[in-house]
PDB file of C-alpha atoms in Angstrom:
ATOM      1  CA  ALA B   1       0.000   0.000   0.000  1.00  0.00           C
ATOM      2  CA  ARG B   2       2.785   2.448   0.808  1.00  0.00           C
ATOM      3  CA  TYR B   3       4.419   1.878  -2.576  1.00  0.00           C
ATOM      4  CA  ILE B   4       1.150   2.462  -4.430  1.00  0.00           C
ATOM      5  CA  LEU B   5       0.316   5.554  -2.338  1.00  0.00           C
ATOM      6  CA  SER B   6       3.765   7.046  -2.928  1.00  0.00           C
ATOM      7  CA  VAL B   7       3.470   6.457  -6.671  1.00  0.00           C
ATOM      8  CA  ARG B   8       0.091   8.211  -6.741  1.00  0.00           C
ATOM      9  CA  ILE B   9       1.675  11.187  -4.978  1.00  0.00           C
ATOM     10  CA  ILE B  10       4.454  11.259  -7.593  1.00  0.00           C
ATOM     11  CA  VAL B  11       1.866  11.228 -10.405  1.00  0.00           C
ATOM     12  CA  PHE B  12      -0.098  14.008  -8.700  1.00  0.00           C
ATOM     13  CA  ALA B  13       3.033  16.130  -8.307  1.00  0.00           C
ATOM     14  CA  ARG B  14       4.011  15.508 -11.934  1.00  0.00           C
ATOM     15  CA  SER B  15       0.655  16.695 -13.209  1.00  0.00           C
ATOM     16  CA  TYR B  16       0.688  19.998 -11.354  1.00  0.00           C
ATOM     17  CA  SER B  17       4.412  20.595 -11.866  1.00  0.00           C
ATOM     18  CA  GLY B  18       3.839  20.553 -15.632  1.00  0.00           C
ATOM     19  CA  THR B  19       1.086  23.164 -15.389  1.00  0.00           C
ATOM     20  CA  LEU B  20       3.169  25.376 -13.090  1.00  0.00           C
ATOM     21  CA  ALA B  21       6.143  25.069 -15.436  1.00  0.00           C
ATOM     22  CA  VAL B  22       4.007  26.146 -18.412  1.00  0.00           C
ATOM     23  CA  GLY B  23       2.676  29.071 -16.396  1.00  0.00           C
ATOM     24  CA  GLY B  24       6.141  30.147 -15.329  1.00  0.00           C
ATOM     25  CA  LEU B  25       7.614  29.895 -18.821  1.00  0.00           C
ATOM     26  CA  LEU B  26       4.707  31.056 -20.996  1.00  0.00           C
ATOM     27  CA  GLY B  27       2.379  33.036 -18.749  1.00  0.00           C
ATOM     28  CA  LEU B  28      -0.986  32.573 -17.104  1.00  0.00           C
ATOM     29  CA  ALA B  29      -3.044  32.569 -20.318  1.00  0.00           C
ATOM     30  CA  ASP B  30      -1.127  29.649 -21.829  1.00  0.00           C
ATOM     31  CA  ALA B  31      -1.153  27.875 -18.471  1.00  0.00           C
ATOM     32  CA  GLY B  32      -4.934  28.168 -18.479  1.00  0.00           C
ATOM     33  CA  TYR B  33      -5.174  26.770 -21.999  1.00  0.00           C
ATOM     34  CA  TYR B  34      -2.824  23.923 -21.139  1.00  0.00           C
ATOM     35  CA  ARG B  35      -4.654  23.058 -17.923  1.00  0.00           C
ATOM     36  CA  ALA B  36      -8.022  23.099 -19.670  1.00  0.00           C
ATOM     37  CA  ALA B  37      -6.691  20.734 -22.345  1.00  0.00           C
ATOM     38  CA  GLU B  38      -5.189  18.471 -19.679  1.00  0.00           C
ATOM     39  CA  ARG B  39      -8.480  18.258 -17.797  1.00  0.00           C
ATOM     40  CA  ILE B  40     -10.457  17.403 -20.934  1.00  0.00           C
ATOM     41  CA  VAL B  41      -8.042  14.616 -21.837  1.00  0.00           C
ATOM     42  CA  ALA B  42      -7.856  13.492 -18.200  1.00  0.00           C
ATOM     43  CA  ALA B  43     -11.632  13.027 -18.141  1.00  0.00           C
ATOM     44  CA  PHE B  44     -11.386  10.553 -21.018  1.00  0.00           C
ATOM     45  CA  SER B  45      -8.290   8.982 -19.468  1.00  0.00           C
ATOM     46  CA  GLU B  46     -10.139   8.332 -16.219  1.00  0.00           C
ATOM     47  CA  LEU B  47     -13.081   6.926 -18.161  1.00  0.00           C
ATOM     48  CA  VAL B  48     -10.762   4.352 -19.743  1.00  0.00           C
ATOM     49  CA  GLY B  49      -8.044   4.008 -17.127  1.00  0.00           C
ATOM     50  CA  GLU B  50      -9.866   3.571 -13.838  1.00  0.00           C
ATOM     51  CA  PRO B  51     -12.074   0.642 -14.962  1.00  0.00           C
ATOM     52  CA  ALA B  52      -9.042  -0.852 -16.749  1.00  0.00           C
ATOM     53  CA  ARG B  53      -6.949  -0.648 -13.599  1.00  0.00           C
ATOM     54  CA  LEU B  54      -9.661  -2.202 -11.433  1.00  0.00           C
ATOM     55  CA  LEU B  55     -10.318  -4.993 -13.933  1.00  0.00           C
ATOM     56  CA  ALA B  56      -6.576  -5.638 -14.250  1.00  0.00           C
ATOM     57  CA  TRP B  57      -6.387  -6.203 -10.491  1.00  0.00           C
ATOM     58  CA  VAL B  58      -9.163  -8.800 -10.734  1.00  0.00           C
ATOM     59  CA  VAL B  59      -7.877 -10.492 -13.894  1.00  0.00           C
ATOM     60  CA  PHE B  60      -4.230 -10.756 -12.810  1.00  0.00           C
ATOM     61  CA  ARG B  61      -5.018 -11.806  -9.229  1.00  0.00           C
ATOM     62  CA  ARG B  62      -7.320 -14.566 -10.418  1.00  0.00           C
ATOM     63  CA  ALA B  63      -4.772 -15.700 -12.981  1.00  0.00           C
ATOM     64  CA  ASN B  64      -2.012 -15.674 -10.382  1.00  0.00           C
ATOM     65  CA  SER B  65      -4.069 -17.885  -8.055  1.00  0.00           C
ATOM     66  CA  ARG B  66      -4.485 -20.661 -10.638  1.00  0.00           C
ATOM     67  CA  ASN B  67      -2.355 -23.783 -10.446  1.00  0.00           C
ATOM     68  CA  ALA B  68      -1.123 -24.348 -13.984  1.00  0.00           C
ATOM     69  CA  PRO B  69       0.945 -27.351 -15.105  1.00  0.00           C
ATOM     70  CA  ALA B  70       4.671 -26.737 -15.345  1.00  0.00           C
ATOM     71  CA  THR B  71       4.576 -27.097 -19.133  1.00  0.00           C
ATOM     72  CA  ALA B  72       1.625 -24.689 -19.622  1.00  0.00           C
ATOM     73  CA  VAL B  73       1.825 -20.982 -20.371  1.00  0.00           C
ATOM     74  CA  ASP B  74       2.003 -18.920 -17.189  1.00  0.00           C
ATOM     75  CA  PRO B  75      -1.610 -17.886 -16.329  1.00  0.00           C
ATOM     76  CA  VAL B  76      -0.704 -14.227 -15.744  1.00  0.00           C
ATOM     77  CA  THR B  77       1.196 -14.087 -19.036  1.00  0.00           C
ATOM     78  CA  ARG B  78      -1.758 -15.691 -20.783  1.00  0.00           C
ATOM     79  CA  ALA B  79      -4.182 -13.234 -19.173  1.00  0.00           C
ATOM     80  CA  GLY B  80      -2.044 -10.288 -20.267  1.00  0.00           C
ATOM     81  CA  SER B  81      -1.972 -11.525 -23.871  1.00  0.00           C
ATOM     82  CA  PHE B  82      -5.757 -11.244 -23.881  1.00  0.00           C
ATOM     83  CA  PHE B  83      -6.367  -8.272 -21.565  1.00  0.00           C
ATOM     84  CA  LEU B  84      -3.934  -5.788 -23.155  1.00  0.00           C
ATOM     85  CA  PRO B  85      -5.350  -6.107 -26.702  1.00  0.00           C
ATOM     86  CA  VAL B  86      -8.878  -5.698 -25.322  1.00  0.00           C
ATOM     87  CA  LEU B  87      -7.744  -2.576 -23.471  1.00  0.00           C
ATOM     88  CA  PHE B  88      -6.121  -1.267 -26.650  1.00  0.00           C
ATOM     89  CA  ALA B  89      -9.323  -1.989 -28.588  1.00  0.00           C
ATOM     90  CA  ILE B  90     -11.154   0.317 -26.163  1.00  0.00           C
ATOM     91  CA  ALA B  91      -8.473   2.987 -25.754  1.00  0.00           C
ATOM     92  CA  ALA B  92      -7.641   3.454 -29.458  1.00  0.00           C
ATOM     93  CA  PRO B  93     -11.083   4.658 -30.631  1.00  0.00           C
ATOM     94  CA  VAL B  94     -11.549   6.784 -27.505  1.00  0.00           C
ATOM     95  CA  TYR B  95      -8.318   8.751 -27.908  1.00  0.00           C
ATOM     96  CA  LEU B  96      -8.323   8.872 -31.714  1.00  0.00           C
ATOM     97  CA  GLY B  97     -11.977   9.885 -31.534  1.00  0.00           C
ATOM     98  CA  LEU B  98     -11.008  12.692 -29.163  1.00  0.00           C
ATOM     99  CA  VAL B  99      -8.463  13.866 -31.739  1.00  0.00           C
ATOM    100  CA  LEU B 100     -11.225  13.966 -34.348  1.00  0.00           C
ATOM    101  CA  VAL B 101     -13.867  15.763 -32.265  1.00  0.00           C
ATOM    102  CA  ALA B 102     -11.586  18.044 -30.218  1.00  0.00           C
ATOM    103  CA  GLY B 103     -12.546  21.220 -32.074  1.00  0.00           C
ATOM    104  CA  ASN B 104     -16.281  20.718 -31.693  1.00  0.00           C
ATOM    105  CA  LEU B 105     -15.926  19.436 -28.128  1.00  0.00           C
ATOM    106  CA  VAL B 106     -13.998  22.513 -26.996  1.00  0.00           C
ATOM    107  CA  ASP B 107     -16.484  24.784 -28.757  1.00  0.00           C
ATOM    108  CA  ILE B 108     -19.409  23.088 -26.988  1.00  0.00           C
ATOM    109  CA  ALA B 109     -17.806  22.760 -23.560  1.00  0.00           C
ATOM    110  CA  LEU B 110     -15.818  25.991 -23.279  1.00  0.00           C
ATOM    111  CA  GLY B 111     -16.905  28.307 -26.082  1.00  0.00           C
ATOM    112  CA  ALA B 112     -15.229  29.896 -29.099  1.00  0.00           C
ATOM    113  CA  ALA B 113     -12.835  31.924 -26.933  1.00  0.00           C
ATOM    114  CA  TRP B 114     -11.073  28.703 -25.942  1.00  0.00           C
ATOM    115  CA  ALA B 115     -10.415  27.553 -29.515  1.00  0.00           C
ATOM    116  CA  PRO B 116      -6.591  27.366 -29.009  1.00  0.00           C
ATOM    117  CA  VAL B 117      -7.216  24.542 -26.543  1.00  0.00           C
ATOM    118  CA  ALA B 118      -8.398  22.197 -29.326  1.00  0.00           C
ATOM    119  CA  LEU B 119      -4.967  21.595 -30.863  1.00  0.00           C
ATOM    120  CA  VAL B 120      -3.435  20.933 -27.448  1.00  0.00           C
ATOM    121  CA  VAL B 121      -6.253  18.469 -26.677  1.00  0.00           C
ATOM    122  CA  LYS B 122      -5.450  16.580 -29.886  1.00  0.00           C
ATOM    123  CA  ILE B 123      -1.763  16.321 -29.027  1.00  0.00           C
ATOM    124  CA  LEU B 124      -2.379  15.280 -25.424  1.00  0.00           C
ATOM    125  CA  ALA B 125      -4.873  12.657 -26.584  1.00  0.00           C
ATOM    126  CA  ILE B 126      -2.091  11.078 -28.650  1.00  0.00           C
ATOM    127  CA  ARG B 127       0.086  11.230 -25.542  1.00  0.00           C
ATOM    128  CA  GLN B 128      -2.461   9.217 -23.587  1.00  0.00           C
ATOM    129  CA  LEU B 129      -2.759   6.617 -26.332  1.00  0.00           C
ATOM    130  CA  LEU B 130       1.010   6.118 -26.271  1.00  0.00           C
ATOM    131  CA  MET B 131       0.770   5.371 -22.544  1.00  0.00           C
ATOM    132  CA  PHE B 132      -2.309   3.144 -22.467  1.00  0.00           C
ATOM    133  CA  GLN B 133      -0.320   0.067 -21.377  1.00  0.00           C
ATOM    134  CA  GLY B 134       0.655   1.857 -18.176  1.00  0.00           C
ATOM    135  CA  TYR B 135      -2.848   1.337 -16.769  1.00  0.00           C
ATOM    136  CA  VAL B 136      -2.027  -2.290 -15.918  1.00  0.00           C
ATOM    137  CA  THR B 137       1.544  -1.878 -14.646  1.00  0.00           C
ATOM    138  CA  GLU B 138       0.571  -1.358 -11.015  1.00  0.00           C
ATOM    139  CA  PRO B 139      -1.638  -4.466 -10.592  1.00  0.00           C
ATOM    140  CA  LEU B 140       0.679  -6.577 -12.733  1.00  0.00           C
ATOM    141  CA  LEU B 141       3.802  -5.812 -10.717  1.00  0.00           C
ATOM    142  CA  ALA B 142       1.841  -6.162  -7.476  1.00  0.00           C
ATOM    143  CA  VAL B 143       0.679  -9.718  -8.203  1.00  0.00           C
ATOM    144  CA  ARG B 144       4.194 -10.616  -9.353  1.00  0.00           C
ATOM    145  CA  GLY B 145       5.629  -9.413  -6.047  1.00  0.00           C
ATOM    146  CA  GLU B 146       7.574  -6.644  -7.806  1.00  0.00           C
ATOM    147  CA  VAL B 147       5.567  -3.625  -6.632  1.00  0.00           C
ATOM    148  CA  LYS B 148       8.771  -1.947  -5.423  1.00  0.00           C
ATOM    149  CA  ARG B 149       9.652  -1.456  -9.111  1.00  0.00           C
ATOM    150  CA  LEU B 150       6.880   1.151  -9.390  1.00  0.00           C
ATOM    151  CA  TRP B 151       9.062   3.728  -7.638  1.00  0.00           C
ATOM    152  CA  PRO B 152      11.863   3.972 -10.230  1.00  0.00           C
ATOM    153  CA  LEU B 153       9.380   3.633 -13.102  1.00  0.00           C
ATOM    154  CA  SER B 154       7.259   6.543 -11.876  1.00  0.00           C
ATOM    155  CA  LEU B 155      10.295   8.694 -11.144  1.00  0.00           C
ATOM    156  CA  PHE B 156      11.809   8.122 -14.602  1.00  0.00           C
ATOM    157  CA  ILE B 157       8.504   8.936 -16.294  1.00  0.00           C
ATOM    158  CA  SER B 158       7.985  12.053 -14.157  1.00  0.00           C
ATOM    159  CA  PHE B 159      11.501  13.269 -14.832  1.00  0.00           C
ATOM    160  CA  ALA B 160      11.076  12.828 -18.594  1.00  0.00           C
ATOM    161  CA  SER B 161       7.720  14.632 -18.557  1.00  0.00           C
ATOM    162  CA  ILE B 162       8.925  17.648 -16.601  1.00  0.00           C
ATOM    163  CA  LEU B 163      12.180  17.814 -18.580  1.00  0.00           C
ATOM    164  CA  MET B 164      10.272  18.006 -21.880  1.00  0.00           C
ATOM    165  CA  ILE B 165       8.110  20.812 -20.484  1.00  0.00           C
ATOM    166  CA  VAL B 166      11.125  22.816 -19.332  1.00  0.00           C
ATOM    167  CA  VAL B 167      13.040  22.288 -22.593  1.00  0.00           C
ATOM    168  CA  LEU B 168      10.221  22.883 -25.097  1.00  0.00           C
ATOM    169  CA  ALA B 169       7.732  25.185 -23.351  1.00  0.00           C
ATOM    170  CA  PRO B 170       9.792  28.334 -24.136  1.00  0.00           C
ATOM    171  CA  PHE B 171       9.062  27.693 -27.837  1.00  0.00           C
ATOM    172  CA  GLY B 172       5.294  27.796 -27.330  1.00  0.00           C
ATOM    173  CA  LEU B 173       2.308  25.908 -26.021  1.00  0.00           C
ATOM    174  CA  VAL B 174       2.125  23.477 -28.945  1.00  0.00           C
ATOM    175  CA  TYR B 175       5.786  22.541 -28.538  1.00  0.00           C
ATOM    176  CA  ALA B 176       5.205  21.922 -24.828  1.00  0.00           C
ATOM    177  CA  ALA B 177       2.376  19.526 -25.723  1.00  0.00           C
ATOM    178  CA  LEU B 178       4.500  17.816 -28.385  1.00  0.00           C
ATOM    179  CA  GLY B 179       7.202  17.356 -25.790  1.00  0.00           C
ATOM    180  CA  GLN B 180       4.708  15.419 -23.707  1.00  0.00           C
ATOM    181  CA  CYS B 181       4.211  13.042 -26.644  1.00  0.00           C
ATOM    182  CA  VAL B 182       7.964  12.431 -26.689  1.00  0.00           C
ATOM    183  CA  ALA B 183       7.895  11.803 -22.941  1.00  0.00           C
ATOM    184  CA  ALA B 184       4.877   9.499 -23.376  1.00  0.00           C
ATOM    185  CA  ALA B 185       6.679   7.444 -26.026  1.00  0.00           C
ATOM    186  CA  PHE B 186       9.554   7.001 -23.569  1.00  0.00           C
ATOM    187  CA  ALA B 187       7.114   6.169 -20.747  1.00  0.00           C
ATOM    188  CA  GLY B 188       5.269   3.634 -22.902  1.00  0.00           C
ATOM    189  CA  ALA B 189       8.477   1.897 -23.945  1.00  0.00           C
ATOM    190  CA  LEU B 190       9.744   1.858 -20.369  1.00  0.00           C
ATOM    191  CA  SER B 191       6.437   0.440 -19.095  1.00  0.00           C
ATOM    192  CA  VAL B 192       6.595  -2.329 -21.703  1.00  0.00           C
ATOM    193  CA  TRP B 193      10.142  -3.166 -20.642  1.00  0.00           C
ATOM    194  CA  PHE B 194       9.099  -3.360 -16.969  1.00  0.00           C
ATOM    195  CA  GLN B 195       6.099  -5.511 -17.907  1.00  0.00           C
ATOM    196  CA  ILE B 196       8.329  -7.905 -19.843  1.00  0.00           C
ATOM    197  CA  ARG B 197      11.211  -7.933 -17.364  1.00  0.00           C
ATOM    198  CA  TYR B 198       9.309  -8.052 -14.077  1.00  0.00           C
ATOM    199  CA  GLY B 199       5.719  -8.814 -15.078  1.00  0.00           C
ATOM    200  CA  LYS B 200       6.693 -11.568 -17.558  1.00  0.00           C
ATOM    201  CA  LEU B 201       4.181 -10.441 -20.179  1.00  0.00           C
ATOM    202  CA  ASP B 202       4.488 -11.690 -23.744  1.00  0.00           C
ATOM    203  CA  TRP B 203       4.498  -8.458 -25.743  1.00  0.00           C
ATOM    204  CA  MET B 204       5.111 -10.342 -28.981  1.00  0.00           C
ATOM    205  CA  GLY B 205       1.771 -12.077 -28.486  1.00  0.00           C
ATOM    206  CA  ILE B 206       0.109  -8.860 -27.360  1.00  0.00           C
ATOM    207  CA  SER B 207       1.374  -7.052 -30.458  1.00  0.00           C
ATOM    208  CA  ALA B 208       0.161  -9.885 -32.697  1.00  0.00           C
ATOM    209  CA  ASN B 209      -3.287  -9.706 -31.135  1.00  0.00           C
ATOM    210  CA  SER B 210      -3.346  -5.924 -31.545  1.00  0.00           C
ATOM    211  CA  GLY B 211      -2.490  -5.713 -35.250  1.00  0.00           C
ATOM    212  CA  LEU B 212      -6.034  -5.737 -36.592  1.00  0.00           C
ATOM    213  CA  ILE B 213      -7.137  -3.308 -33.891  1.00  0.00           C
ATOM    214  CA  MET B 214      -4.589  -0.856 -35.279  1.00  0.00           C
ATOM    215  CA  LEU B 215      -6.019  -1.420 -38.748  1.00  0.00           C
ATOM    216  CA  ALA B 216      -9.588  -0.780 -37.566  1.00  0.00           C
ATOM    217  CA  ALA B 217      -8.522   2.373 -35.718  1.00  0.00           C
ATOM    218  CA  ALA B 218      -6.630   3.659 -38.774  1.00  0.00           C
ATOM    219  CA  VAL B 219      -9.599   3.030 -41.075  1.00  0.00           C
ATOM    220  CA  MET B 220     -11.872   4.831 -38.606  1.00  0.00           C
ATOM    221  CA  PHE B 221      -9.545   7.817 -38.410  1.00  0.00           C
ATOM    222  CA  VAL B 222      -9.175   8.128 -42.188  1.00  0.00           C
ATOM    223  CA  GLY B 223     -12.881   7.599 -42.769  1.00  0.00           C
ATOM    224  CA  VAL B 224     -14.061  10.225 -40.283  1.00  0.00           C
ATOM    225  CA  SER B 225     -11.354  12.679 -41.391  1.00  0.00           C
ATOM    226  CA  SER B 226     -12.391  12.351 -45.029  1.00  0.00           C
ATOM    227  CA  LEU B 227     -16.024  13.086 -44.127  1.00  0.00           C
ATOM    228  CA  ALA B 228     -15.273  15.918 -41.712  1.00  0.00           C
ATOM    229  CA  HIS B 229     -16.045  18.699 -44.227  1.00  0.00           C
ATOM    230  CA  TRP B 230     -19.606  17.540 -44.924  1.00  0.00           C
ATOM    231  CA  PRO B 231     -21.224  18.672 -41.636  1.00  0.00           C
ATOM    232  CA  THR B 232     -19.359  21.999 -41.843  1.00  0.00           C
ATOM    233  CA  GLU B 233     -20.517  22.632 -45.403  1.00  0.00           C
ATOM    234  CA  ALA B 234     -24.064  21.804 -44.323  1.00  0.00           C
ATOM    235  CA  HIS B 235     -23.748  24.506 -41.595  1.00  0.00           C
ATOM    236  CA  MET B 236     -24.661  22.041 -38.861  1.00  0.00           C
ATOM    237  CA  PRO B 237     -24.203  23.212 -35.246  1.00  0.00           C
ATOM    238  CA  ALA B 238     -21.137  21.988 -33.365  1.00  0.00           C
ATOM    239  CA  TYR B 239     -23.010  19.412 -31.282  1.00  0.00           C
ATOM    240  CA  SER B 240     -24.594  17.898 -34.414  1.00  0.00           C
ATOM    241  CA  GLN B 241     -21.225  17.757 -36.142  1.00  0.00           C
ATOM    242  CA  MET B 242     -19.689  15.979 -33.158  1.00  0.00           C
ATOM    243  CA  ALA B 243     -22.596  13.540 -32.909  1.00  0.00           C
ATOM    244  CA  MET B 244     -22.211  12.665 -36.582  1.00  0.00           C
ATOM    245  CA  GLN B 245     -18.447  12.190 -36.193  1.00  0.00           C
ATOM    246  CA  VAL B 246     -18.952   9.865 -33.209  1.00  0.00           C
ATOM    247  CA  LEU B 247     -21.667   7.858 -34.977  1.00  0.00           C
ATOM    248  CA  VAL B 248     -19.733   7.448 -38.231  1.00  0.00           C
ATOM    249  CA  GLY B 249     -16.515   6.625 -36.375  1.00  0.00           C
ATOM    250  CA  ALA B 250     -18.213   4.019 -34.186  1.00  0.00           C
ATOM    251  CA  LEU B 251     -19.865   2.336 -37.185  1.00  0.00           C
ATOM    252  CA  ILE B 252     -16.604   2.190 -39.151  1.00  0.00           C
ATOM    253  CA  TYR B 253     -14.510   0.979 -36.219  1.00  0.00           C
ATOM    254  CA  LEU B 254     -16.920  -1.668 -34.988  1.00  0.00           C
ATOM    255  CA  GLY B 255     -17.614  -2.836 -38.542  1.00  0.00           C
ATOM    256  CA  VAL B 256     -13.944  -3.320 -39.397  1.00  0.00           C
ATOM    257  CA  LEU B 257     -13.244  -4.902 -36.004  1.00  0.00           C
ATOM    258  CA  TYR B 258     -16.118  -7.360 -36.317  1.00  0.00           C
ATOM    259  CA  ALA B 259     -15.188  -8.275 -39.886  1.00  0.00           C
ATOM    260  CA  SER B 260     -11.582  -8.863 -38.787  1.00  0.00           C
ATOM    261  CA  TRP B 261     -12.719 -11.084 -35.942  1.00  0.00           C
ATOM    262  CA  ARG B 262     -15.030 -13.123 -38.169  1.00  0.00           C
ATOM    263  CA  TRP B 263     -12.456 -13.628 -40.912  1.00  0.00           C
ATOM    264  CA  THR B 264      -9.325 -14.250 -38.898  1.00  0.00           C
ATOM    265  CA  GLY B 265     -10.419 -15.433 -35.437  1.00  0.00           C
ATOM    266  CA  TRP B 266      -7.831 -13.148 -33.839  1.00  0.00           C
ATOM    267  CA  LEU B 267      -7.578 -12.252 -30.142  1.00  0.00           C
ATOM    268  CA  LYS B 268      -7.281 -15.740 -28.748  1.00  0.00           C
ATOM    269  CA  PRO B 269      -6.248 -15.983 -25.100  1.00  0.00           C
ATOM    270  CA  GLY B 270      -3.730 -18.682 -25.886  1.00  0.00           C
ATOM    271  CA  ARG B 271      -1.703 -16.567 -28.291  1.00  0.00           C
TER     272      ARG B 271
END
């Protein structure tokens, strides 16, 4: 419990340190824009991340309690090869969808005066997608008896995040957000390494199970992007435009995902 509590404190400090650094380097107006974008993305992150974290605790603890034959695949490894692709299948459309609807969402939620926030929301949504695997690191390392590894992992990620803010924020708000994508790529790679090294996850199998999810997400993104000008040309209000984007994106994504599942039988727990 003390390890998990200390890590949460580190994450809390990292979040507010970034905002304070933007404010100190760029001024209060940009700090307000950045914080607003962070909170919008954080709302979607909590929507995906908190249930994922709770389910990961249940899935990995149950898997760890099973008595598997010595020649069988480790139950926790097997569970991760199924759980991570499912999590990616949920996270990918949420964050890519946020990229697509950011402009309309900011207009509806905050008003036209906050339009500069939209681009930052798009960039930070990509940051969250790059870090989606981190949702399961805490329960995974806990059931493996390696929870003490959370300390260095969280510190490395926090250091990279704050460093990117300090280095790139002087060039502007967009560069500060792009720096967070660089930090997120580092954090995602580091989390994968910890999950392989200490959590004994099979990321080759996870990647194989995630290939068609990437395809479905890419088709959704291209499809919605190519149709984005239609609602604008029809002079539809922002909420109608966003509703149409969400509906079209969901239909494309679920259609491609279902067709992939029917044709290939992918996402098997044993892979």
